[in-house]
Coordinates of C-alpha atoms and ligand atoms in Angstrom, one line a residue:
M136 CA 9.0 -26.1 16.5
S137 CA 9.1 -25.4 12.5
Y138 CA 6.6 -24.4 10.6
E139 CA 5.8 -25.4 6.7
T140 CA 2.7 -22.8 4.6
V141 CA 0.7 -24.2 3.3
I142 CA -0.8 -22.1 0.3
G143 CA -3.7 -22.9 -2.3
L144 CA -4.6 -19.4 -3.9
E145 CA -8.2 -19.1 -5.8
V146 CA -7.5 -15.8 -8.5
H147 CA -11.1 -14.5 -10.4
T148 CA -10.0 -12.7 -14.4
Q149 CA -12.4 -10.5 -15.5
L150 CA -12.4 -11.2 -19.4
N151 CA -12.0 -9.2 -22.2
T152 CA -15.7 -9.4 -24.4
K153 CA -16.7 -6.7 -25.6
S154 CA -20.3 -7.9 -24.2
K155 CA -21.0 -10.0 -20.9
I156 CA -21.3 -14.0 -20.8
F157 CA -25.1 -14.2 -21.1
C158 CA -26.6 -11.2 -23.3
G159 CA -25.1 -8.0 -25.7
C160 CA -24.6 -5.2 -22.9
S161 CA -21.1 -3.6 -22.6
T162 CA -18.3 -4.3 -20.9
E163 CA -16.5 -1.8 -20.8
F164 CA -15.2 -0.6 -17.7
G165 CA -16.3 3.4 -16.2
A166 CA -19.6 4.0 -17.9
S167 CA -22.6 5.5 -15.4
A168 CA -24.2 3.1 -12.9
N169 CA -27.0 1.3 -14.3
T170 CA -26.4 2.3 -17.2
Q171 CA -24.4 -1.7 -19.1
V172 CA -27.7 -3.7 -18.2
C173 CA -30.5 -5.3 -19.6
P174 CA -34.2 -7.6 -18.9
V175 CA -30.7 -11.3 -18.8
C176 CA -28.4 -9.7 -16.7
L177 CA -30.9 -8.0 -14.1
G178 CA -32.8 -11.5 -13.7
L179 CA -35.9 -10.1 -15.1
P180 CA -38.1 -12.5 -14.8
G181 CA -38.8 -14.6 -18.2
V182 CA -35.9 -14.1 -20.0
L183 CA -33.4 -17.1 -21.1
P184 CA -29.1 -16.1 -20.9
V185 CA -27.8 -16.9 -24.2
L186 CA -23.8 -18.1 -24.0
N187 CA -20.9 -15.8 -25.4
H188 CA -19.7 -17.3 -27.9
K189 CA -15.9 -15.5 -27.0
T190 CA -15.9 -16.2 -23.3
L191 CA -16.3 -19.9 -23.8
K192 CA -12.5 -19.4 -26.1
H193 CA -10.8 -17.8 -23.8
A194 CA -11.5 -20.0 -21.4
V195 CA -10.0 -22.9 -23.4
K196 CA -7.4 -20.7 -24.3
T197 CA -6.2 -20.3 -21.3
A198 CA -7.1 -23.7 -19.5
L199 CA -5.2 -25.3 -22.6
A200 CA -2.0 -22.8 -21.5
L201 CA -2.4 -23.8 -18.3
N202 CA -2.1 -27.3 -19.0
C203 CA -5.4 -28.4 -17.9
S204 CA -7.5 -31.0 -19.6
I205 CA -11.0 -29.7 -21.6
E206 CA -14.0 -31.0 -20.2
S207 CA -15.9 -31.1 -23.9
F208 CA -19.3 -31.0 -22.2
I209 CA -19.9 -27.6 -20.9
K210 CA -22.9 -27.9 -18.3
F211 CA -23.9 -24.7 -16.5
D212 CA -24.9 -25.0 -12.8
R213 CA -26.2 -22.0 -10.2
K214 CA -25.2 -21.5 -7.3
N215 CA -27.8 -19.8 -5.2
Y216 CA -27.0 -16.9 -2.6
F217 CA -29.5 -14.5 -1.4
Y218 CA -27.0 -10.8 -2.0
P219 CA -28.3 -7.5 -2.8
D220 CA -25.8 -7.6 -6.0
L221 CA -27.2 -10.6 -7.4
P222 CA -30.2 -9.6 -8.7
K223 CA -31.3 -13.5 -9.7
N224 CA -30.6 -15.1 -6.8
F225 CA -28.2 -16.9 -8.1
Q226 CA -25.3 -17.0 -10.2
I227 CA -24.6 -18.7 -12.8
S228 CA -20.7 -20.7 -12.6
Q229 CA -19.7 -24.9 -13.0
Y230 CA -20.1 -26.9 -10.5
D231 CA -19.5 -30.5 -11.1
R232 CA -18.1 -31.2 -14.6
P233 CA -15.9 -27.5 -15.0
L234 CA -14.3 -26.4 -17.8
S235 CA -11.4 -28.0 -16.8
Y236 CA -9.2 -29.7 -14.7
K237 CA -5.8 -30.7 -13.8
G238 CA -3.2 -28.5 -15.5
H239 CA -0.3 -27.3 -13.9
L240 CA 1.7 -23.5 -14.5
T241 CA 5.7 -23.4 -13.0
I242 CA 7.2 -20.9 -11.2
K243 CA 11.0 -19.9 -11.5
D244 CA 11.6 -19.8 -7.5
K245 CA 15.3 -18.2 -8.2
D246 CA 17.1 -20.6 -10.0
K247 CA 14.5 -24.0 -9.1
T248 CA 11.8 -23.7 -10.9
K249 CA 8.4 -25.6 -8.9
K250 CA 5.3 -26.8 -11.3
I251 CA 2.0 -25.7 -8.8
G252 CA -1.1 -28.2 -9.6
I253 CA -4.3 -25.9 -11.6
T254 CA -7.4 -27.6 -9.9
R255 CA -10.0 -26.2 -12.4
V256 CA -10.6 -23.3 -14.9
H257 CA -14.2 -22.5 -15.1
L258 CA -16.6 -20.8 -16.2
E259 CA -19.1 -17.6 -14.9
E260 CA -20.5 -14.0 -14.3
D261 CA -19.7 -11.9 -12.0
A262 CA -21.7 -10.1 -9.9
G263 CA -22.7 -6.6 -9.6
K264 CA -21.0 -3.8 -6.9
L265 CA -22.0 -2.2 -4.0
I266 CA -21.2 1.5 -3.2
H267 CA -20.9 1.8 0.3
E268 CA -19.3 5.3 0.2
G269 CA -21.3 8.7 0.6
D270 CA -22.5 10.7 3.7
D271 CA -25.3 8.0 4.2
A272 CA -24.2 5.8 6.3
A273 CA -27.4 4.4 6.6
S274 CA -27.3 2.7 2.6
S275 CA -25.2 1.7 0.1
Y276 CA -25.2 2.0 -3.9
V277 CA -25.8 -1.1 -6.2
D278 CA -24.4 -1.0 -9.8
F279 CA -25.7 -4.0 -12.4
N280 CA -22.9 -2.7 -14.6
R281 CA -20.3 -5.0 -13.2
T282 CA -23.5 -8.0 -13.4
G283 CA -22.2 -10.6 -16.4
I284 CA -19.2 -9.9 -16.7
P285 CA -17.5 -12.6 -18.2
L286 CA -15.2 -14.0 -14.7
L287 CA -12.8 -17.3 -15.2
E288 CA -12.2 -19.1 -11.3
I289 CA -8.7 -20.0 -12.3
V290 CA -8.5 -23.0 -9.1
S291 CA -4.7 -24.2 -8.0
E292 CA -3.5 -26.9 -5.5
P293 CA -1.5 -26.1 -2.1
D294 CA 1.6 -26.4 -4.1
M295 CA 2.3 -23.9 -2.8
R296 CA 5.0 -23.4 0.5
S297 CA 6.3 -19.3 1.7
P298 CA 3.9 -16.5 0.1
G299 CA 6.8 -15.3 -1.6
Q300 CA 5.8 -18.1 -4.2
A301 CA 2.4 -17.0 -3.5
Y302 CA 3.4 -13.7 -5.3
L303 CA 5.3 -15.9 -8.1
Y304 CA 2.2 -17.8 -8.9
L305 CA 0.4 -14.8 -9.7
T306 CA 2.6 -12.7 -11.5
T307 CA 3.9 -15.8 -14.2
L308 CA -0.5 -16.2 -14.2
K309 CA -0.8 -13.1 -14.8
A310 CA 1.7 -12.3 -17.2
I311 CA 0.1 -15.7 -19.5
L312 CA -2.7 -14.2 -19.2
K313 CA -2.4 -11.4 -20.9
Y314 CA 0.1 -12.6 -23.1
L315 CA -3.5 -15.0 -24.5
D316 CA -5.0 -11.2 -24.6
V317 CA -8.1 -13.5 -22.6
S318 CA -8.0 -10.7 -19.6
D319 CA -6.3 -6.4 -18.6
C320 CA -5.7 -8.3 -15.2
D321 CA -6.0 -4.6 -13.7
M322 CA -6.2 -5.0 -10.5
E323 CA -6.9 -1.9 -9.5
K324 CA -10.2 -1.8 -11.9
G325 CA -11.1 -5.4 -10.1
S326 CA -9.8 -7.2 -13.1
L327 CA -8.1 -9.6 -11.5
R328 CA -8.8 -10.2 -7.7
C329 CA -7.6 -13.6 -5.3
D330 CA -8.6 -15.4 -2.3
A331 CA -6.1 -17.6 -0.8
N332 CA -5.8 -20.2 1.5
I333 CA -3.5 -21.0 4.2
S334 CA -2.9 -23.3 7.1
I335 CA 0.3 -24.1 8.5
R336 CA 1.1 -27.8 9.9
K337 CA 4.5 -28.7 11.5
K338 CA 7.7 -29.6 9.2
G339 CA 7.8 -33.2 8.3
D340 CA 3.6 -34.1 8.9
T341 CA 1.7 -35.1 5.8
K342 CA -1.6 -33.9 7.1
L343 CA -2.7 -30.6 6.1
G344 CA -3.6 -28.2 9.3
T345 CA -7.3 -26.9 9.6
K346 CA -7.1 -23.0 6.9
T347 CA -7.6 -20.4 6.6
E348 CA -9.6 -18.0 4.0
L349 CA -8.0 -14.4 2.8
K350 CA -10.3 -11.8 1.1
N351 CA -10.4 -8.6 0.3
M352 CA -6.4 -7.6 -1.0
N353 CA -6.1 -6.1 -4.0
S354 CA -2.5 -5.9 -4.7
F355 CA -0.5 -9.0 -5.3
K356 CA 1.4 -7.3 -2.2
G357 CA -0.6 -6.1 -0.6
V358 CA -1.8 -10.4 -1.2
K359 CA 2.2 -11.1 -0.2
A360 CA 1.5 -9.1 3.2
A361 CA -1.6 -10.9 4.1
L362 CA -0.1 -13.8 3.8
E363 CA 3.3 -13.5 5.8
F364 CA 0.6 -11.2 8.6
E365 CA -0.9 -14.9 9.0
V366 CA 2.1 -17.6 9.0
K367 CA 3.5 -15.4 12.0
R368 CA -0.7 -15.2 13.6
Q369 CA -1.5 -18.9 13.2
I370 CA 2.0 -20.0 14.4
K371 CA 2.2 -17.5 17.8
L372 CA -1.6 -19.6 18.0
K373 CA -0.1 -23.6 18.2
E374 CA 3.2 -22.0 20.0
K375 CA 0.7 -21.1 23.3
G376 CA -1.4 -24.4 22.4
E377 CA -4.7 -22.2 21.4
K378 CA -6.4 -24.1 17.9
I379 CA -6.9 -22.3 14.6
M380 CA -10.8 -21.6 13.4
Q381 CA -11.5 -22.5 10.3
Q382 CA -12.6 -18.6 9.0
T383 CA -12.5 -16.1 6.2
L384 CA -10.9 -13.0 6.8
L385 CA -10.2 -9.7 5.6
W386 CA -7.6 -7.3 4.7
D387 CA -6.6 -5.2 6.6
E388 CA -4.2 -2.6 4.2
K389 CA -4.0 0.3 6.1
K390 CA -3.9 -1.9 9.6
Q391 CA -1.9 -4.2 8.0
K392 CA -3.4 -7.1 10.1
T393 CA -6.7 -10.0 9.2
V394 CA -9.5 -9.4 10.5
S395 CA -12.1 -12.4 10.8
M396 CA -15.5 -12.1 8.7
R397 CA -17.2 -15.7 9.0
T398 CA -16.8 -18.8 10.6
K399 CA -17.0 -21.8 9.5
E400 CA -20.7 -22.2 10.7
E401 CA -22.0 -19.2 8.8
A402 CA -20.9 -20.6 5.6
H403 CA -23.0 -20.4 2.6
D404 CA -25.2 -23.6 1.8
Y405 CA -25.0 -22.2 -2.0
R406 CA -27.0 -25.2 -3.4
Y407 CA -26.0 -25.9 -6.4
F408 CA -28.1 -27.5 -9.6
P409 CA -27.7 -28.0 -13.4
E410 CA -28.9 -24.9 -14.5
P411 CA -32.1 -24.9 -16.3
D412 CA -32.6 -21.8 -19.0
L413 CA -28.8 -23.3 -20.9
V414 CA -29.0 -26.4 -22.4
P415 CA -25.6 -28.6 -22.5
F416 CA -23.5 -28.6 -26.0
V417 CA -20.4 -30.5 -26.8
L418 CA -17.7 -28.5 -27.3
K419 CA -16.0 -30.8 -31.1
Q420 CA -12.6 -31.5 -31.2
E421 CA -10.8 -29.3 -34.2
E422 CA -12.3 -25.9 -31.4
I423 CA -10.2 -27.0 -29.6
D424 CA -7.9 -28.0 -32.2
T425 CA -8.0 -25.4 -32.6
I426 CA -7.3 -23.2 -30.4
K427 CA -4.7 -25.3 -28.9
N428 CA -2.8 -24.3 -32.5
N429 CA -3.2 -21.2 -32.2
L430 CA -2.2 -21.1 -29.0
P431 CA 1.4 -17.7 -29.1
E432 CA 4.5 -18.1 -27.7
L433 CA 4.0 -17.9 -23.6
P434 CA 6.3 -16.3 -21.3
E435 CA 8.2 -19.6 -20.7
A436 CA 9.4 -19.8 -24.5
R437 CA 10.5 -16.8 -24.8
L438 CA 12.8 -16.7 -22.4
S439 CA 14.2 -19.2 -23.3
R440 CA 14.6 -17.7 -27.0
F441 CA 15.3 -14.5 -25.9
M442 CA 18.2 -16.4 -23.9
S443 CA 19.5 -18.4 -26.9
E444 CA 18.3 -15.9 -29.6
F445 CA 20.0 -12.7 -27.9
K446 CA 21.8 -14.3 -25.8
L447 CA 20.2 -12.4 -23.1
S448 CA 20.8 -12.9 -18.9
V449 CA 18.0 -14.8 -17.5
Y450 CA 17.7 -11.8 -14.9
D451 CA 16.9 -9.5 -18.5
G452 CA 15.3 -11.3 -20.2
N453 CA 12.3 -12.2 -16.8
I454 CA 12.8 -8.2 -16.3
L455 CA 11.7 -7.7 -20.8
I456 CA 9.7 -10.9 -21.2
S457 CA 7.1 -9.8 -17.7
D458 CA 5.5 -7.7 -19.6
K459 CA 4.2 -9.1 -23.1
Y460 CA 4.7 -5.4 -24.8
L461 CA 7.7 -4.0 -23.4
A462 CA 9.3 -8.2 -24.4
D463 CA 8.0 -7.2 -27.8
F464 CA 9.6 -4.0 -28.4
F465 CA 12.7 -5.5 -27.4
E466 CA 12.5 -7.6 -30.3
E467 CA 11.1 -4.8 -32.6
C468 CA 14.1 -2.9 -32.1
A469 CA 16.2 -6.5 -31.7
K470 CA 15.6 -6.3 -35.9
T471 CA 17.6 -2.9 -36.5
Y472 CA 19.6 -2.4 -34.0
K473 CA 22.4 -5.9 -32.7
Q474 CA 23.9 -4.7 -29.2
Y475 CA 20.7 -6.5 -27.4
K476 CA 22.5 -6.2 -24.1
N477 CA 23.2 -2.5 -24.2
L478 CA 19.5 -2.5 -25.7
S479 CA 18.3 -4.4 -23.4
N480 CA 19.7 -1.8 -20.5
W481 CA 18.0 1.1 -23.0
I482 CA 15.1 -0.7 -22.5
Q483 CA 15.4 -2.3 -18.8
G484 CA 17.3 1.8 -17.4
A485 CA 16.1 5.1 -19.8
L486 CA 12.9 4.5 -21.4
S487 CA 12.0 2.7 -18.7
S488 CA 11.8 4.9 -16.4
E489 CA 10.5 7.3 -18.7
L490 CA 6.8 5.2 -18.6
N491 CA 7.3 5.1 -14.6
N492 CA 7.4 8.8 -14.6
R493 CA 4.2 9.0 -17.0
K494 CA 2.5 6.1 -16.0
I495 CA 2.2 4.7 -19.0
Q496 CA 2.6 0.9 -20.4
V497 CA 4.9 1.6 -23.4
K498 CA 2.4 0.8 -26.1
D499 CA 1.1 3.7 -25.7
L500 CA 4.0 5.5 -25.4
K501 CA 3.9 7.9 -28.6
L502 CA 7.7 5.8 -30.0
A503 CA 8.4 3.7 -32.6
P504 CA 11.3 0.8 -31.9
L505 CA 13.0 2.2 -34.6
E506 CA 13.1 5.7 -34.0
L507 CA 14.9 4.8 -31.0
T508 CA 17.2 2.1 -32.9
K509 CA 18.7 5.5 -34.6
L510 CA 18.8 7.6 -32.2
L511 CA 20.8 4.5 -30.2
K512 CA 22.5 4.1 -33.3
I513 CA 24.0 7.3 -33.4
A514 CA 25.7 7.4 -29.8
D515 CA 27.6 4.4 -30.1
E516 CA 28.8 6.5 -33.1
G517 CA 30.4 9.0 -31.1
K518 CA 27.8 11.7 -32.6
I519 CA 26.3 12.2 -28.9
N520 CA 27.1 11.0 -25.2
N521 CA 25.7 8.2 -23.6
L522 CA 23.9 10.8 -20.6
T523 CA 23.2 13.9 -23.7
A524 CA 21.8 10.3 -25.8
K525 CA 19.4 9.9 -22.4
T526 CA 18.2 14.0 -22.6
V527 CA 17.2 13.7 -26.1
L528 CA 15.3 10.1 -25.2
T529 CA 12.9 12.2 -22.9
D530 CA 12.8 14.7 -25.5
M531 CA 11.8 12.1 -28.8
I532 CA 8.6 11.2 -26.2
H533 CA 7.7 14.0 -24.9
T534 CA 8.3 16.4 -28.5
G535 CA 7.6 13.0 -31.6
K536 CA 10.6 14.7 -32.6
S537 CA 13.2 12.1 -33.9
A538 CA 17.1 11.6 -32.4
D539 CA 18.1 13.6 -35.7
T540 CA 16.0 17.1 -35.1
I541 CA 16.6 16.8 -32.0
I542 CA 20.4 17.2 -31.7
K543 CA 20.7 19.4 -35.0
E544 CA 17.6 21.8 -33.3
K545 CA 19.5 22.4 -30.2
N546 CA 22.8 21.9 -30.9
L547 CA 24.0 19.0 -28.7
A548 CA 26.9 16.7 -31.4
Q549 CA 29.4 15.7 -29.3
I550 CA 32.6 17.9 -30.1
S551 CA 34.9 15.6 -31.1
D552 CA 37.3 18.5 -32.7
S553 CA 40.0 18.6 -30.8
S554 CA 41.3 21.5 -31.3
A555 CA 38.2 23.3 -29.6
L556 CA 38.6 19.7 -26.8
E557 CA 41.8 21.0 -26.1
E558 CA 41.8 24.7 -25.7
I559 CA 39.0 24.0 -22.7
T560 CA 41.5 21.3 -21.9
D561 CA 44.1 23.4 -21.2
N562 CA 41.7 26.0 -19.2
V563 CA 40.8 23.6 -16.0
I564 CA 44.3 22.6 -16.3
K565 CA 45.0 26.3 -15.8
D566 CA 42.2 26.7 -13.4
N567 CA 43.2 24.5 -11.4
P568 CA 46.8 23.8 -9.6
K569 CA 45.5 21.6 -7.1
P570 CA 43.8 18.6 -8.6
V571 CA 46.7 18.1 -11.1
G572 CA 49.3 18.3 -8.8
D573 CA 47.2 15.4 -7.4
Y574 CA 47.4 13.3 -11.1
K575 CA 50.3 13.6 -11.2
N576 CA 50.9 13.3 -8.0
G577 CA 50.0 9.5 -8.8
K578 CA 46.0 10.7 -7.0
E579 CA 44.2 8.7 -10.6
N580 CA 41.1 9.9 -10.1
A581 CA 41.7 13.1 -9.9
I582 CA 42.0 13.3 -13.3
M583 CA 37.7 12.5 -13.1
F584 CA 37.7 15.8 -11.3
L585 CA 39.3 17.8 -14.2
M586 CA 36.8 15.6 -17.0
G587 CA 34.3 16.6 -14.9
Q588 CA 34.9 20.0 -15.7
V589 CA 36.0 19.0 -18.9
M590 CA 31.9 18.1 -19.9
K591 CA 30.7 20.6 -17.9
Q592 CA 32.0 23.7 -19.4
S593 CA 31.5 21.8 -22.5
K594 CA 28.0 21.9 -21.4
G595 CA 28.1 17.8 -21.4
K596 CA 28.8 17.7 -25.0
A597 CA 32.5 16.5 -25.0
N598 CA 33.5 13.1 -26.6
P599 CA 34.7 12.0 -23.0
K600 CA 36.4 9.7 -24.3
M601 CA 39.5 12.4 -26.7
V602 CA 38.6 14.6 -22.9
I603 CA 40.4 11.7 -21.1
E604 CA 43.1 11.1 -24.2
I605 CA 44.0 14.9 -24.5
L606 CA 44.2 15.5 -20.5
K607 CA 46.4 12.7 -19.8
E608 CA 48.8 14.5 -22.4
R609 CA 48.6 18.3 -21.3
I610 CA 49.3 17.3 -18.1
K611 CA 51.8 15.0 -19.1
N612 CA 53.7 17.7 -21.2
A613 CA 52.1 20.5 -19.0
Ligands
ZN1136 ZN1 -26.9 -7.3 -20.4

């Protein structure tokens, strides 16, 4: 029997404001535990929360970028539950009137595009962080620094039909959030978290199957792996005629399997009610319009522009735009270097591998775009070959020196002086009679071996084009 997978995602992203959502405490990551707290975020009696305006702006910006309708009547609600990481015993969130609703995001699945509905985007506060480490297995620790960090909850419609589409949704959403500069989206720091709802049904059915909820996935790859596991598990149960239970599952990264956390019977009743300490207010249309008019160019639009302006393929364009900083770097370089395809190759190839080796982003790299384009021009003019150019790039990043300086200091300039090249070539021909004979007998490839020898003797500095010409010429006349 063939089945259809139905997936919906719930993403929580921490907004990158300097202070928390309802108090002035710092949101800086990595401080000592419980040093960024105050009576408000600790939920001490008698305190009053005040909304951080910046979080609201960030939220509206995101909602507009996700094509949502904005609810101008801003109201907060209390979600009541007791948990050790929540000192107030309730979380301030939004319930019946979320900040925004009914939007969509477009994903590109191979050459097809698909719109994924956004149910709602709302603001809330983060809870503290429980730490279950240490020698004493009987106790846990809690860090309230995270309590009150502004969170945006982005809920999708169950519109995804495969784990692969869920992965694309997440990468697209992350790119948008980065372009908007509202969150650092760092999953390792917990700035971006994702839960998934998943069910299966017979192909053609319109009724949704019983869903399970997946939690505890620490990377987009983890989300995909957990969903793939869950599809298989549910199909197996169905095939055996067993019932799929509605439950919350945790993804065990080490064992690569899901484990049950709680069943529906244990589900919470949050007893939502309007937050009495925050007076509802109306968000002025002018403010919404101002945010709308100042939205930056988003990934989808940038891709189209890269394809038309720089004549790049969808493939190249997608790689560049998926990282805002890489795309910015490309555009800066493109101002002084017009061989766009070559530039794109260099950024995706040599430059990206330098970034990966150093585990940094291009914005943290001490390399000015102009310096890279100078290097590419030197290589294009034939002063150094491509291989040398790559080692020069590594040196530039390492030392901060210019390409010119490095080439001069290390005497890397390509040997394009024909008499010097002829001398090396003649020696190579003399020392390698067999490959020379092979070439003469029609084995074209033999010349590449000879060329390799010349490059070796010239310490990689020979002009490859000239070497080939000289080799052919000398062998013919030998
Ligand atoms: Zn505080």
